Coordinates of C-alpha atoms in Angstrom, one line a residue:
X644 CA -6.3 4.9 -0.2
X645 CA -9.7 4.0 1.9
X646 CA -11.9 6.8 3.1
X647 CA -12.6 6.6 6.4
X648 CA -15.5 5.0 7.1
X649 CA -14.3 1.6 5.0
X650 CA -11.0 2.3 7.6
X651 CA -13.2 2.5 11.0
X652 CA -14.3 -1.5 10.9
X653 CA -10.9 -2.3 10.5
X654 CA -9.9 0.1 13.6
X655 CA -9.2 -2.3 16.4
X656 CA -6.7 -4.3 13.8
X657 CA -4.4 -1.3 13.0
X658 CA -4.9 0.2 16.4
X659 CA -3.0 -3.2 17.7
X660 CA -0.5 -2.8 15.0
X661 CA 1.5 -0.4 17.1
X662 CA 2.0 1.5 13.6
X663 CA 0.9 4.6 15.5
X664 CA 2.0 6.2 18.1
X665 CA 0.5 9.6 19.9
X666 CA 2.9 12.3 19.9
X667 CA 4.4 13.8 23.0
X668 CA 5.3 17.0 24.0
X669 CA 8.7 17.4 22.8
X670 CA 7.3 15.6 19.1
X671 CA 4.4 18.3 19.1
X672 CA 7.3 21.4 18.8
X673 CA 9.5 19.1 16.6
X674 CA 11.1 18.1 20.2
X675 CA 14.6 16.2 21.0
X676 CA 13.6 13.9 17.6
X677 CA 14.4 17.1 14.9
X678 CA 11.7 15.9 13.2
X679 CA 9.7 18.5 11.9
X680 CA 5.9 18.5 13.5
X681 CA 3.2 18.6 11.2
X682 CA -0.4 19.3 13.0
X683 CA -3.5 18.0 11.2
X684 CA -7.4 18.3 11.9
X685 CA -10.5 18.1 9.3
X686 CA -9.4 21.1 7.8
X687 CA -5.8 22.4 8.0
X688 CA -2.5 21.1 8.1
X689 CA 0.2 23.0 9.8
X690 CA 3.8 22.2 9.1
X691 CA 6.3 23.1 11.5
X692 CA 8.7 24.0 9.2
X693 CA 8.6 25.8 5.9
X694 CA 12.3 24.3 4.7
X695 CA 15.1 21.9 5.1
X696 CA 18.0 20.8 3.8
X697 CA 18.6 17.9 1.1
X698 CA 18.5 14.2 2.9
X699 CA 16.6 12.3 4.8
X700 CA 13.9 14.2 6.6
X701 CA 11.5 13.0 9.1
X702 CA 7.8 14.1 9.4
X703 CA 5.9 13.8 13.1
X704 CA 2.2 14.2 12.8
X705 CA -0.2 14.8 15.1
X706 CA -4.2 14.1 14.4
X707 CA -6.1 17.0 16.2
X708 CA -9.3 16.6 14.2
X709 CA -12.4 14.4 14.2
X710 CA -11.6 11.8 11.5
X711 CA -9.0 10.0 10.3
X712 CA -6.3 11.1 8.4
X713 CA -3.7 10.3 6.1
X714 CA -0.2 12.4 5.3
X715 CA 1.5 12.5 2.0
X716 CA 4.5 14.1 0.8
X717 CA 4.2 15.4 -3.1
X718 CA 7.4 15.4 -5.3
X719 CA 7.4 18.6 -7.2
X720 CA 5.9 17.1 -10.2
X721 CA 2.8 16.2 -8.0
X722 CA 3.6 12.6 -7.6
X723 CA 3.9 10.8 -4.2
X724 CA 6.5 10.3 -2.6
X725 CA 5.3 8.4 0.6
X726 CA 2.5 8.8 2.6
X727 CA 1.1 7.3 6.0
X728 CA -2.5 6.6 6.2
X729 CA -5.0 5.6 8.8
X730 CA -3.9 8.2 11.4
X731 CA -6.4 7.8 13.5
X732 CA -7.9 11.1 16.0
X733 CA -5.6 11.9 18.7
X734 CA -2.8 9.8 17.8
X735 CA 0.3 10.6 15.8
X736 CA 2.4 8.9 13.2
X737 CA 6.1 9.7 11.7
X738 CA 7.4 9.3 8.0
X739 CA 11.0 9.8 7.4
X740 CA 12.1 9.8 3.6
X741 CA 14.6 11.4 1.5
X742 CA 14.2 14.2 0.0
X743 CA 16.2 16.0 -3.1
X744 CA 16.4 20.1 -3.8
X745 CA 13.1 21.1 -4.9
X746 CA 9.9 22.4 -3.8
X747 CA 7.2 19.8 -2.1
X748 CA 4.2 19.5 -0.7
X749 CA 3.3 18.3 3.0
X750 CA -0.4 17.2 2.2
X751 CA -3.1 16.4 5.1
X752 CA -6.0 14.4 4.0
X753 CA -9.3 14.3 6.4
X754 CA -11.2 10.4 5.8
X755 CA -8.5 9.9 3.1
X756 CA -9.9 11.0 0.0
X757 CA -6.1 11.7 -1.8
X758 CA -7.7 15.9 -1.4
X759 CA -7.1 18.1 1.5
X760 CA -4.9 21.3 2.4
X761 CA -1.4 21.3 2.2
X762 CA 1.7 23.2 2.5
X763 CA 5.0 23.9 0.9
X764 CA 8.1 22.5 2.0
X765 CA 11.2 23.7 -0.1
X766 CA 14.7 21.4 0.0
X767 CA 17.8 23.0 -0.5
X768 CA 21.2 21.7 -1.1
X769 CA 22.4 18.3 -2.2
X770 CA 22.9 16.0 1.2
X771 CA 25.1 13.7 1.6
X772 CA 26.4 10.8 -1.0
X773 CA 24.1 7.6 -0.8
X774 CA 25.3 4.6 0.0
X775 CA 26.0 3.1 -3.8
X776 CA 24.6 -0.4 -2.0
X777 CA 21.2 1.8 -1.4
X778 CA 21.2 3.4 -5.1
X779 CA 21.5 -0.5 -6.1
X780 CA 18.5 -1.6 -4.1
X781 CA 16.7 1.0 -5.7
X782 CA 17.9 0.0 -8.9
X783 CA 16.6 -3.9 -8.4
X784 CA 13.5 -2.3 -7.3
X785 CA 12.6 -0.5 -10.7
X786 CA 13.7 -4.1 -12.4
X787 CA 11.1 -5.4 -10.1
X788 CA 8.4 -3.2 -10.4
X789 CA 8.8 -3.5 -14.5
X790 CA 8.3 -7.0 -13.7
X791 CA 5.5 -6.9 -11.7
X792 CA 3.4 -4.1 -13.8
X793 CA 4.4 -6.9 -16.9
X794 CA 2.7 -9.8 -15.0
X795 CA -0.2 -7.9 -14.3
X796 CA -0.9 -6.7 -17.8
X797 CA -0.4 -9.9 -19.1
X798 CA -3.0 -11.8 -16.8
X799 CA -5.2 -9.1 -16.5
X800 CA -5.5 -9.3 -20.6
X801 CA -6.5 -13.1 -20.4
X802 CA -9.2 -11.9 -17.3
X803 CA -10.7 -9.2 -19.7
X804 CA -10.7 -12.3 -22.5
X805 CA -13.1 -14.4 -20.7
X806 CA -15.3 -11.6 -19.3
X807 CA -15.8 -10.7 -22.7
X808 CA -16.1 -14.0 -24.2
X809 CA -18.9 -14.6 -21.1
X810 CA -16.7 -17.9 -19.7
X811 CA -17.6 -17.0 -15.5
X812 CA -15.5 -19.9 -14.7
X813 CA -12.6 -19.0 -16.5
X814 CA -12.8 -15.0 -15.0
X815 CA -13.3 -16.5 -11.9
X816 CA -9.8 -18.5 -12.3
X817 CA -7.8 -15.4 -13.3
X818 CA -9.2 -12.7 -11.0
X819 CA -7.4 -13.7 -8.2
X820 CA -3.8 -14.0 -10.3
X821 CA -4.4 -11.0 -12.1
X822 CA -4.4 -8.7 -9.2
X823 CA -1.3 -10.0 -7.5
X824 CA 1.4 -8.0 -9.6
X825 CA -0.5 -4.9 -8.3
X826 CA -0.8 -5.4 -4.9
X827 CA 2.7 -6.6 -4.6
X828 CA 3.6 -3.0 -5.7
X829 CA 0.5 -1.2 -4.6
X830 CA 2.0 1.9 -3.5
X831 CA 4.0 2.6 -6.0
X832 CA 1.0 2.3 -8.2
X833 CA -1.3 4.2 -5.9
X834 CA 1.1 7.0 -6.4
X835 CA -0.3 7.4 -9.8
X836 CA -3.6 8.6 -8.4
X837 CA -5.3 8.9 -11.7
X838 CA -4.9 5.6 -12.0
X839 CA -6.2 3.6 -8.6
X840 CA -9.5 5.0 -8.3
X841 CA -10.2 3.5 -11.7
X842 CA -8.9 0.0 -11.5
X843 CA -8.9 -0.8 -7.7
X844 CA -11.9 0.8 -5.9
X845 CA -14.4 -1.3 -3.9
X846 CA -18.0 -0.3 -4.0
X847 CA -18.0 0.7 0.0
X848 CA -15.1 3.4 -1.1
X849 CA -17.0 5.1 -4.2
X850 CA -17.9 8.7 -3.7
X851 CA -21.1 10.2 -4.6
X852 CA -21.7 10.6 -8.4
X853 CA -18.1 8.5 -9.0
X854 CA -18.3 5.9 -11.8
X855 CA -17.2 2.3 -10.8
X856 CA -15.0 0.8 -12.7
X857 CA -11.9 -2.1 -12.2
X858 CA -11.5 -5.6 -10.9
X859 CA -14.2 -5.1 -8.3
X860 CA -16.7 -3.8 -10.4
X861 CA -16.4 -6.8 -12.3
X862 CA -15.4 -8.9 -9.7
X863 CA -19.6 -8.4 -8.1
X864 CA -20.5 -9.4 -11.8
X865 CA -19.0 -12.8 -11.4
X866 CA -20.0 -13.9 -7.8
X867 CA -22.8 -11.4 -7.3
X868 CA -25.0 -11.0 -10.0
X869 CA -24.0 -13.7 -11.8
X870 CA -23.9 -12.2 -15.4
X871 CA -21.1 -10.5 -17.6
X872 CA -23.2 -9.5 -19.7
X873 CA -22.3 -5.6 -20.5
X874 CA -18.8 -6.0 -18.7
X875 CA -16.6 -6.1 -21.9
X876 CA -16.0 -2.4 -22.4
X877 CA -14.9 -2.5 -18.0
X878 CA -12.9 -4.9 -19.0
X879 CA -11.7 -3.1 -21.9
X880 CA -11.0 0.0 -19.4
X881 CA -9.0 -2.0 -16.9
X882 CA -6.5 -3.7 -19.4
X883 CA -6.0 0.6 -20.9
X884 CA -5.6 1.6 -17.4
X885 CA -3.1 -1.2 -16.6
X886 CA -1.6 -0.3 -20.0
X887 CA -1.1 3.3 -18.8
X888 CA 0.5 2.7 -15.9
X889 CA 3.4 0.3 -18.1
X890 CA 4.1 3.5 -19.5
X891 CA 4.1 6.0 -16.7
X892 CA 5.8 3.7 -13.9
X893 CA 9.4 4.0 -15.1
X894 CA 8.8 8.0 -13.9
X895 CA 7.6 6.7 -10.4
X896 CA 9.8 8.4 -7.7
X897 CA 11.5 6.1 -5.9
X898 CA 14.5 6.1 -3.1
X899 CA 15.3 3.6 -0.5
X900 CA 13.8 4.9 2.3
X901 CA 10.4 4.7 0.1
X902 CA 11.1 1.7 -0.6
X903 CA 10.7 1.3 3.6
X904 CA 8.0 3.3 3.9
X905 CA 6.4 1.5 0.9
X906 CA 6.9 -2.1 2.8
X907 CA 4.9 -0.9 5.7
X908 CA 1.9 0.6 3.7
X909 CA 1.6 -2.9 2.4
X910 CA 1.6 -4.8 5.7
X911 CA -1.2 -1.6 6.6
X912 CA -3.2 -2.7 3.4
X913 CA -3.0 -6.3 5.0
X914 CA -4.5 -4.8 8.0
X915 CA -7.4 -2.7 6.4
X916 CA -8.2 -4.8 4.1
X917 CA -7.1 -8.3 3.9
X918 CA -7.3 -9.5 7.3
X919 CA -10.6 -7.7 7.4
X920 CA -11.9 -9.5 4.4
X921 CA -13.2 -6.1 3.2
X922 CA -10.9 -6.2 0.2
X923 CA -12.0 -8.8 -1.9
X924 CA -15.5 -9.1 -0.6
X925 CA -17.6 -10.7 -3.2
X926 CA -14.7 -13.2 -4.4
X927 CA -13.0 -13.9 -0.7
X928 CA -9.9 -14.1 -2.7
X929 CA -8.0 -12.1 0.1
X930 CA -5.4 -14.2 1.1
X931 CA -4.1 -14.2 -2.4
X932 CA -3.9 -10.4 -2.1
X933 CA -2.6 -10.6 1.2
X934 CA 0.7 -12.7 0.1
X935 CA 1.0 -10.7 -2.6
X936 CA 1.3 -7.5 0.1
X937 CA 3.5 -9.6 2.1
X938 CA 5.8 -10.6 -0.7
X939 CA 6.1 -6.9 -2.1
X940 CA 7.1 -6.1 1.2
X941 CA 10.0 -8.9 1.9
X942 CA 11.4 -8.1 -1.7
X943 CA 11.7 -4.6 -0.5
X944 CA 13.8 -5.6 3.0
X945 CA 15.5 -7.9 1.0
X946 CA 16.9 -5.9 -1.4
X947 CA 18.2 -3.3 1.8
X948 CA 19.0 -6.0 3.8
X949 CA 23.1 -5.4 3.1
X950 CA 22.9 -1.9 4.6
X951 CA 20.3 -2.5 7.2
X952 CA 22.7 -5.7 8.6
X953 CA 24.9 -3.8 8.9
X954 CA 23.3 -1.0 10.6
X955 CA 21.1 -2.7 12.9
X956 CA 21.7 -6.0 12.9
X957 CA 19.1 -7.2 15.7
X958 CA 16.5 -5.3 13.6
X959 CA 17.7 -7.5 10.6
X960 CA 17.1 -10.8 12.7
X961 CA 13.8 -9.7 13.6
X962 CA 12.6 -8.9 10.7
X963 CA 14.0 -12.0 9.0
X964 CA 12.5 -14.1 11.5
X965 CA 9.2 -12.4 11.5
X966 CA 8.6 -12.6 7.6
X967 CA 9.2 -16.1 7.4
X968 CA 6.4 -16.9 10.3
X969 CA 4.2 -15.4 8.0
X970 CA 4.6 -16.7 5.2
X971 CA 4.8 -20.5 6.7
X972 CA 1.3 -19.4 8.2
X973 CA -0.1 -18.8 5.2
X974 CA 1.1 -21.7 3.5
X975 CA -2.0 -23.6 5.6
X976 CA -4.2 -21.9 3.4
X977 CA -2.7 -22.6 0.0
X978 CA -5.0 -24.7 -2.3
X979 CA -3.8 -25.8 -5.8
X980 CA -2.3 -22.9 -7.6
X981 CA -4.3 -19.8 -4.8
X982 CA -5.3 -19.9 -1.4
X983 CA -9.0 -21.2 0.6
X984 CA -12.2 -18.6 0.4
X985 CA -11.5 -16.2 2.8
X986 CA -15.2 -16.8 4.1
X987 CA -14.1 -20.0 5.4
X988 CA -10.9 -19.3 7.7
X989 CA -12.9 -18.5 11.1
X990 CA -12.5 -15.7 13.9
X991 CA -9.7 -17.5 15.5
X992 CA -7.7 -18.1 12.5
X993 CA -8.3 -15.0 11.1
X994 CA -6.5 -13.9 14.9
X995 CA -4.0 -15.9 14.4
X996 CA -3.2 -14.0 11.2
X997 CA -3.6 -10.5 12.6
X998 CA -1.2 -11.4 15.2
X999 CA 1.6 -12.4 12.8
X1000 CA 0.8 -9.4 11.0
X1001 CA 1.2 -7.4 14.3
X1002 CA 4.5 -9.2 15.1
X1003 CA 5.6 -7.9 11.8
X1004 CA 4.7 -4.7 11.4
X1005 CA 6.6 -3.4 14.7
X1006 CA 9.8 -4.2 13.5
X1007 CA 8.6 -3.1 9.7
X1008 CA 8.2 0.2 11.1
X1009 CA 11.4 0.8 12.1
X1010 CA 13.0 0.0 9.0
X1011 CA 13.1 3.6 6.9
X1012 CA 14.8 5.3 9.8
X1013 CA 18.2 2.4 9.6
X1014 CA 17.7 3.1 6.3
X1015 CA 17.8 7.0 6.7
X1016 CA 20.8 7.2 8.9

């Protein structure tokens, strides 16, 4: 999650991502769509609805206040389910995901702090079957995510090695690799929120009086000041933190229309941060972070790709199609085993990006409401 004032330099990119949409007047009263409106300004969130039944359920929220927002849906044991961030004011966003019996929480965060008000939402009744192909994608997924969580915790204990041992060169190697597994699967581990602030916050998104701690702590050690000197025990902390989250991400809620959702806050991450250069700032190891992104995202499609073919075919194609521009774009950038300094891919290349990401995130955006059907 970025507060809002990291979000507003990247404005104009996610503005031109047509991931938002304003809200007309049938979507402001829940309208023709049946989604249920949810009305959000700097200090309340109003949900149009106070129940539903079991299934997939669509959220349409409108930004009425001053800043941006974010809206996320909370499981009954206070984990996310999804969420949709950088809604900017006066525009509107929907979220459809699938919800089980049980009693949530429709949460509306002013400038994107993870806090704000919030109201409850209760879920009766079982809905109908899932498709078994569905419950097997989500399945994969889990295998996946173990995977990924694994990779990370093993390179990010051989980064902690040589910050403690002092070796800059040799941190500088595995900072970069060490991050991927994360950002492959970043939402799913943002939705342990105990966990993100610790490992993955940049010094432009610390709040007053917060301690920073994580990769980029460290990683303004290395190309910033130039010493590690006092970084062991961070390093310490972010192998323990990565550690936790082995343990705790087998409970992560998961279903296959947050799998969608989950595919499209990556491609937004690429957006806010990666195309931006704001994410790895000291390093410019971005576009390593930014295939990671793009790579969680495809495994995601791929693994719904059955059902979705079969549902919406064109939206298949297109989505297809669109994946694999990116990636052969950012194969121009690969250099040995990682990618060129992002402080040397100029204005128009770094365009040339943020239009491929564009072309992909329309279609991306579409893709939890096949899935829902």
């Amino acid at each position: 999650m970025r507060p809002a004032h990291v979000i507003a330099a990247a404005g104009a990119v996610i503005a031109s991502l047509s991931l938002l949409s304003a809200c007309g007047k049938d979507d402001a009263a829940g309208g023709k769509s049946g989604a249920i409106a949810v009305t959000a300004t700097d200090s309340s969130c109003e949900v149009g609805a106070k129940s539903g039944a079991a299934g997939a359920t669509t959220f349409k929220v409108t930004n009425k206040g001053s800043q941006v927002n974010e809206l996320e849906i909370l499981a009954p044991d206070g984990k996310i389910v999804s969420e949709r961030e950088n809604i900017g004011p006066g525009t509107g966003a929907e979220i459809t995901v699938s919800l089980s019996a049980g009693t949530y929480k429709v949460l509306c965060s002013a400038g994107m702090t993870g806090r704000g008000p919030s109201q409850t939402f209760t879920v009766t009744g079982k809905g109908k079957a899932t498709d078994p192909r569905l419950d097997a994608a989500v399945a994969s997924y889990r295998i996946y995510i173990g995977e990924q969580v694994d990779d990370t915790l093993a390179k990010t204990k051989k980064f902690a090695a040589s910050v403690k041992k002092g070796d800059m060169a040799g941190a500088k190697a595995e900072f970069a690799p060490s991050r991927f597994g994360w950002e492959a699967i970043e939402p799913v581990a943002e939705s342990f929120g105990d966990i993100d602030p610790k490992v993955d916050t940049r010094e432009a998104d610390l709040e007053k009086n917060q301690k920073w701690t994580g990769w980029h702590q460290i990683e303004k050690a290395l190309w910033k000041t130039g010493s590690l000197k006092g970084e062991g025990p961070y390093a310490d902390d972010l192998v323990n933190e990565i550690g936790i989250l082995k343990q705790r991400v087998g409970t992560a809620s998961i279903t296959a229309t947050s799998m969608a959702n989950g595919a499209k806050e990556l491609l937004d991450e690429v957006a806010t941060g990666k195309i931006t250069g704001e994410e790895d700032t000291f390093s410019h190891t971005d576009l390593s972070d930014f295939k990671a992104n793009v790579d969680g995202a495809q495994k995601a499609f791929e693994l719904l790709k059955p059902v979705v073919q079969e549902r919406d075919a064109a939206l298949t194609s297109d989505l297809t199609d669109e994946f694999a521009k990116v990636q052969k774009l950012l194969t121009k950038y690969e250099k040995g085993d990682g990618y060129v300094s992002y402080d040397t891919v100029g204005k128009s290349q770094r365009k040339e990006l943020s239009d491929e990401v564009n072309a992909l995130a329309e279609p991306l955006s579409k893709l939890a409401g096949v899935v829902a059907k």
